[in-house]
């Protein structure tokens, strides 16, 4: 894999280019995106950039795991041709212009992490301009992020086609996340309950149990087991608006803290 650190060094050959933006600490979730890009594109660019503008002042920007050499090997084995690994200074010469995606970014993660989606949308727009990919790949694990980026690409007429791929999970159901390594063994043992409760609420809703009741039970189970639930909700899969009865494309989304670690997950109601 060719490691590129500056915008000037990135070339733009006239071939179908697939792009996978990441913050590094690569795991099978990221690798599934890189492999999909490899299968569909002539050239695969992976970015490694821990984006400071999407972290809140009390979040884990400085202690976010960083290991470029190891990430380079994993990305290369999964089929990346270019690893774009810029410094913060390379990406942020100035910080006056922001991409704000109204509506879909406002509730849920947006409400709990002020400025987060503004940072995400801004850096993804910049990376799209820098890399100029034909296709870009994102994980459904970050469901609201997928909707924010889709909205931005449509609203700003960005010439890229987006792919959103299924969440990769541990054998016990826990969604892979770079932040799972923060969990102590006791927390790690509890962590799969978030996904279990999403499945359980989904099963209840599908057999006709009241949505708010099913969700209330799931949240209580999580709280009783030691989670601090931020939200657990049924939402419209496109607008992210809260639903009280099931409809087509509904999505169950949840965020909860185990100790200091915040976990998010979601499933489609069809799952
Ligand atoms: P991150 O490095 O956390 O910014 O994630 C980079 C990309 O990988 C995003 O599009 C994420 O949605 C995606 N991703 C993270 N975890 C998973 C997972 N468990 N399964 C599939 N995609 C994932």
Short mmCIF file of C-alpha atoms and ligand atoms in Angstrom, two decimals:
data_model
loop_
_atom_site.label_atom_id
_atom_site.label_comp_id
_atom_site.label_asym_id
_atom_site.label_seq_id
_atom_site.Cartn_x
_atom_site.Cartn_y
_atom_site.Cartn_z
CA UNK A 1 0.00 0.00 0.00
CA UNK A 2 1.23 3.46 -0.83
CA UNK A 3 1.15 5.81 2.18
CA UNK A 4 0.33 9.41 1.26
CA UNK A 5 0.48 12.21 3.83
CA UNK A 6 -0.18 15.34 1.83
CA UNK A 7 -3.01 16.44 -0.43
CA UNK A 8 -0.53 17.38 -3.15
CA UNK A 9 0.89 13.86 -3.32
CA UNK A 10 -2.48 12.22 -4.00
CA UNK A 11 -2.94 11.55 -7.69
CA UNK A 12 -6.24 11.28 -9.55
CA UNK A 13 -5.95 8.61 -12.23
CA UNK A 14 -8.93 8.29 -14.54
CA UNK A 15 -10.18 5.01 -13.05
CA UNK A 16 -13.11 3.95 -10.88
CA UNK A 17 -11.93 4.84 -7.38
CA UNK A 18 -13.49 3.48 -4.21
CA UNK A 19 -12.97 5.41 -1.00
CA UNK A 20 -13.25 4.24 2.61
CA UNK A 21 -12.87 7.01 5.20
CA UNK A 22 -11.79 5.78 8.66
CA UNK A 23 -10.28 7.03 11.87
CA UNK A 24 -7.91 4.06 11.98
CA UNK A 25 -7.77 1.39 14.70
CA UNK A 26 -9.02 -0.83 11.90
CA UNK A 27 -11.11 -3.92 12.59
CA UNK A 28 -13.22 -6.33 10.54
CA UNK A 29 -15.95 -3.69 10.16
CA UNK A 30 -13.56 -1.36 8.34
CA UNK A 31 -12.01 -4.27 6.43
CA UNK A 32 -15.42 -5.37 5.12
CA UNK A 33 -15.80 -1.89 3.57
CA UNK A 34 -12.31 -2.04 2.05
CA UNK A 35 -13.00 -5.51 0.60
CA UNK A 36 -16.29 -4.30 -0.90
CA UNK A 37 -14.47 -1.36 -2.49
CA UNK A 38 -11.79 -3.75 -3.79
CA UNK A 39 -14.46 -5.97 -5.38
CA UNK A 40 -16.19 -3.06 -7.12
CA UNK A 41 -13.45 -0.57 -8.00
CA UNK A 42 -10.18 -0.39 -9.92
CA UNK A 43 -8.44 1.68 -7.26
CA UNK A 44 -9.09 1.75 -3.50
CA UNK A 45 -8.19 4.69 -1.27
CA UNK A 46 -8.50 4.37 2.51
CA UNK A 47 -8.11 7.43 4.71
CA UNK A 48 -6.81 7.30 8.27
CA UNK A 49 -7.66 10.53 10.01
CA UNK A 50 -8.76 11.04 13.59
CA UNK A 51 -10.86 14.11 12.93
CA UNK A 52 -10.62 16.56 15.84
CA UNK A 53 -13.71 18.56 14.82
CA UNK A 54 -16.09 15.65 15.40
CA UNK A 55 -15.02 15.13 19.01
CA UNK A 56 -16.55 17.10 21.86
CA UNK A 57 -14.30 18.80 24.44
CA UNK A 58 -14.83 15.98 26.97
CA UNK A 59 -14.52 13.15 24.42
CA UNK A 60 -11.63 10.81 23.66
CA UNK A 61 -9.79 12.64 20.82
CA UNK A 62 -6.36 12.53 22.47
CA UNK A 63 -6.64 8.95 23.71
CA UNK A 64 -8.30 7.57 20.56
CA UNK A 65 -6.19 4.50 19.52
CA UNK A 66 -3.63 5.27 16.79
CA UNK A 67 -1.35 2.72 15.08
CA UNK A 68 -0.66 3.68 11.50
CA UNK A 69 1.80 0.87 10.73
CA UNK A 70 -0.61 -1.86 11.82
CA UNK A 71 -3.57 -0.18 10.09
CA UNK A 72 -1.49 0.05 6.91
CA UNK A 73 -0.88 -3.70 6.96
CA UNK A 74 -4.53 -4.54 7.57
CA UNK A 75 -5.75 -2.11 4.90
CA UNK A 76 -3.20 -3.44 2.42
CA UNK A 77 -4.20 -7.07 3.04
CA UNK A 78 -7.86 -6.14 2.53
CA UNK A 79 -7.03 -4.60 -0.84
CA UNK A 80 -6.26 -0.90 -0.34
CA UNK A 81 -3.98 0.68 -2.94
CA UNK A 82 -3.48 4.02 -1.21
CA UNK A 83 -3.52 4.91 2.48
CA UNK A 84 -4.16 8.63 2.89
CA UNK A 85 -2.88 9.50 6.36
CA UNK A 86 -2.71 13.29 6.69
CA UNK A 87 -1.83 15.38 9.76
CA UNK A 88 -4.46 17.59 11.37
CA UNK A 89 -2.61 20.63 9.95
CA UNK A 90 -2.78 19.22 6.43
CA UNK A 91 -6.58 18.91 6.61
CA UNK A 92 -7.39 22.02 8.65
CA UNK A 93 -5.53 25.04 7.29
CA UNK A 94 -8.49 27.11 8.37
CA UNK A 95 -11.66 26.43 10.29
CA UNK A 96 -14.19 28.99 9.12
CA UNK A 97 -16.27 26.96 6.71
CA UNK A 98 -18.54 24.20 7.96
CA UNK A 99 -21.04 21.80 6.47
CA UNK A 100 -24.21 21.73 8.56
CA UNK A 101 -26.80 19.12 7.63
CA UNK A 102 -30.08 20.25 9.15
CA UNK A 103 -32.85 17.94 10.28
CA UNK A 104 -31.45 14.44 10.13
CA UNK A 105 -28.38 15.37 12.21
CA UNK A 106 -30.25 17.08 15.02
CA UNK A 107 -31.69 14.36 17.25
CA UNK A 108 -30.08 11.24 18.80
CA UNK A 109 -26.29 11.37 18.38
CA UNK A 110 -26.55 14.98 17.28
CA UNK A 111 -28.37 16.00 20.45
CA UNK A 112 -25.93 14.18 22.76
CA UNK A 113 -22.80 15.19 20.87
CA UNK A 114 -23.19 18.84 19.87
CA UNK A 115 -21.07 19.68 16.83
CA UNK A 116 -20.33 16.01 16.09
CA UNK A 117 -22.16 15.77 12.78
CA UNK A 118 -20.98 19.20 11.69
CA UNK A 119 -17.43 17.84 12.14
CA UNK A 120 -18.26 14.60 10.33
CA UNK A 121 -20.03 16.28 7.40
CA UNK A 122 -17.27 18.85 7.04
CA UNK A 123 -14.42 16.35 7.02
CA UNK A 124 -16.23 13.92 4.71
CA UNK A 125 -17.00 16.76 2.27
CA UNK A 126 -13.33 17.80 2.38
CA UNK A 127 -12.14 14.21 1.89
CA UNK A 128 -14.54 13.77 -1.05
CA UNK A 129 -13.03 16.88 -2.66
CA UNK A 130 -9.48 15.74 -1.89
CA UNK A 131 -9.84 12.11 -3.03
CA UNK A 132 -12.52 12.64 -5.72
CA UNK A 133 -13.81 9.06 -5.46
CA UNK A 134 -16.32 7.41 -7.77
CA UNK A 135 -17.81 5.43 -4.89
CA UNK A 136 -17.58 5.73 -1.11
CA UNK A 137 -18.29 3.09 1.54
CA UNK A 138 -19.75 3.55 5.01
CA UNK A 139 -20.94 1.18 7.74
CA UNK A 140 -24.57 0.99 8.87
CA UNK A 141 -23.23 0.61 12.42
CA UNK A 142 -23.22 4.43 12.41
CA UNK A 143 -26.73 4.64 11.03
CA UNK A 144 -27.40 8.33 11.60
CA UNK A 145 -24.01 9.17 10.10
CA UNK A 146 -25.05 7.30 6.94
CA UNK A 147 -28.22 9.36 6.71
CA UNK A 148 -26.34 12.63 7.33
CA UNK A 149 -23.82 11.85 4.59
CA UNK A 150 -26.51 10.73 2.14
CA UNK A 151 -28.39 13.99 2.77
CA UNK A 152 -25.23 16.06 2.31
CA UNK A 153 -24.27 14.32 -0.94
CA UNK A 154 -27.74 14.88 -2.31
CA UNK A 155 -28.13 18.47 -1.11
CA UNK A 156 -24.66 19.54 -2.30
CA UNK A 157 -24.77 17.50 -5.55
CA UNK A 158 -21.50 15.79 -4.69
CA UNK A 159 -20.64 13.44 -7.58
CA UNK A 160 -20.06 10.23 -5.62
CA UNK A 161 -22.15 7.11 -5.26
CA UNK A 162 -22.58 5.84 -1.72
CA UNK A 163 -22.68 2.29 -0.37
CA UNK A 164 -23.86 1.52 3.15
CA UNK A 165 -22.85 -1.92 4.38
CA UNK A 166 -24.09 -4.18 7.16
CA UNK A 167 -22.65 -4.04 10.66
CA UNK A 168 -19.96 -6.60 11.41
CA UNK A 169 -20.35 -8.18 14.84
CA UNK A 170 -18.42 -10.31 17.31
CA UNK A 171 -19.70 -13.90 17.58
CA UNK A 172 -21.72 -12.84 20.65
CA UNK A 173 -23.42 -10.04 18.72
CA UNK A 174 -21.49 -6.99 19.92
CA UNK A 175 -20.98 -4.60 17.00
CA UNK A 176 -17.28 -4.16 16.29
CA UNK A 177 -16.03 -0.73 17.28
CA UNK A 178 -12.61 0.77 17.86
CA UNK A 179 -13.95 1.86 21.24
CA UNK A 180 -14.71 -1.71 22.40
CA UNK A 181 -11.10 -1.92 23.58
CA UNK A 182 -11.97 0.58 26.34
CA UNK A 183 -14.31 -2.00 27.95
CA UNK A 184 -13.01 -3.83 31.01
CA UNK A 185 -13.68 -7.61 31.05
CA UNK A 186 -16.87 -7.25 33.11
CA UNK A 187 -18.21 -4.55 30.76
CA UNK A 188 -17.18 -6.57 27.71
CA UNK A 189 -19.20 -9.52 29.04
CA UNK A 190 -22.30 -7.30 29.42
CA UNK A 191 -21.89 -5.41 26.16
CA UNK A 192 -23.74 -7.86 23.83
CA UNK A 193 -26.94 -7.14 25.77
CA UNK A 194 -27.38 -3.94 23.76
CA UNK A 195 -27.79 -5.92 20.53
CA UNK A 196 -29.85 -8.61 22.30
CA UNK A 197 -32.31 -5.98 23.49
CA UNK A 198 -32.54 -4.47 20.01
CA UNK A 199 -33.43 -7.92 18.67
CA UNK A 200 -35.86 -8.55 21.49
CA UNK A 201 -37.66 -5.21 21.03
CA UNK A 202 -37.78 -5.79 17.28
CA UNK A 203 -39.31 -9.26 17.73
CA UNK A 204 -41.97 -7.84 20.07
CA UNK A 205 -42.84 -4.99 17.73
CA UNK A 206 -43.14 -7.39 14.81
CA UNK A 207 -45.67 -9.56 16.65
CA UNK A 208 -47.73 -6.46 17.42
CA UNK A 209 -46.70 -5.50 20.94
CA UNK A 210 -46.96 -1.75 21.45
CA UNK A 211 -43.79 0.05 20.33
CA UNK A 212 -43.38 2.21 23.41
CA UNK A 213 -43.95 -0.77 25.68
CA UNK A 214 -41.42 -2.95 23.83
CA UNK A 215 -38.87 -0.15 23.92
CA UNK A 216 -39.54 0.60 27.58
CA UNK A 217 -38.89 -3.02 28.49
CA UNK A 218 -35.66 -3.16 26.52
CA UNK A 219 -34.37 0.04 28.11
CA UNK A 220 -35.31 -1.20 31.61
CA UNK A 221 -33.48 -4.48 31.03
CA UNK A 222 -30.38 -2.56 29.98
CA UNK A 223 -30.56 -0.18 32.95
CA UNK A 224 -31.09 -3.11 35.34
CA UNK A 225 -27.93 -4.74 33.96
CA UNK A 226 -25.79 -1.66 34.51
CA UNK A 227 -26.12 0.27 31.26
CA UNK A 228 -26.88 3.96 31.26
CA UNK A 229 -29.28 4.29 28.33
CA UNK A 230 -28.97 7.51 26.30
CA UNK A 231 -31.75 6.62 23.90
CA UNK A 232 -33.55 3.55 22.60
CA UNK A 233 -36.04 4.41 19.87
CA UNK A 234 -37.89 3.35 16.77
CA UNK A 235 -37.28 5.86 13.99
CA UNK A 236 -38.07 6.47 10.36
CA UNK A 237 -35.11 5.05 8.46
CA UNK A 238 -34.70 8.19 6.34
CA UNK A 239 -35.77 11.18 8.43
CA UNK A 240 -34.71 9.67 11.79
CA UNK A 241 -37.98 10.95 13.23
CA UNK A 242 -39.31 9.04 16.20
CA UNK A 243 -42.08 6.53 15.50
CA UNK A 244 -44.70 5.12 17.84
CA UNK A 245 -45.86 2.44 15.45
CA UNK A 246 -43.93 0.35 13.02
CA UNK A 247 -43.74 1.28 9.35
CA UNK A 248 -41.72 0.31 6.31
CA UNK A 249 -38.00 1.18 6.63
CA UNK A 250 -38.30 1.69 10.39
CA UNK A 251 -35.04 1.34 12.31
CA UNK A 252 -34.40 0.64 15.97
CA UNK A 253 -31.50 2.72 17.23
CA UNK A 254 -29.84 2.75 20.63
CA UNK A 255 -26.97 4.32 22.54
CA UNK A 256 -25.94 3.44 26.07
CA UNK A 257 -22.95 3.87 28.32
CA UNK A 258 -21.22 1.02 30.10
CA UNK A 259 -18.96 2.71 32.61
CA UNK A 260 -17.12 5.40 30.66
CA UNK A 261 -17.62 3.75 27.27
CA UNK A 262 -20.46 4.76 25.03
CA UNK A 263 -21.83 2.05 22.72
CA UNK A 264 -24.19 2.58 19.79
CA UNK A 265 -26.02 0.04 17.69
CA UNK A 266 -29.09 -0.26 15.46
CA UNK A 267 -31.04 -2.80 13.44
CA UNK A 268 -33.65 -2.65 10.73
CA UNK A 269 -37.03 -3.81 11.93
CA UNK A 270 -36.90 -6.58 9.34
CA UNK A 271 -33.90 -8.16 11.10
P1 LIG B 1 -14.62 5.00 12.14
O1 LIG B 1 -13.18 4.62 11.97
O2 LIG B 1 -15.19 4.60 13.45
O3 LIG B 1 -14.87 6.44 11.77
O4 LIG B 1 -15.42 4.14 11.08
C1 LIG B 1 -15.08 4.17 9.71
C2 LIG B 1 -16.15 3.48 8.92
O5 LIG B 1 -16.26 2.12 9.35
C3 LIG B 1 -17.53 4.10 9.13
O6 LIG B 1 -18.22 4.12 7.87
C4 LIG B 1 -18.18 3.16 10.11
O7 LIG B 1 -19.58 3.15 10.02
C5 LIG B 1 -17.60 1.83 9.65
N1 LIG B 1 -17.72 0.83 10.73
C6 LIG B 1 -17.34 0.97 12.02
N2 LIG B 1 -17.67 -0.13 12.73
C7 LIG B 1 -18.26 -0.99 11.86
C8 LIG B 1 -18.83 -2.30 11.97
N3 LIG B 1 -18.85 -2.96 13.12
N4 LIG B 1 -19.37 -2.86 10.87
C9 LIG B 1 -19.36 -2.21 9.67
N5 LIG B 1 -18.84 -0.97 9.50
C10 LIG B 1 -18.29 -0.37 10.57
#
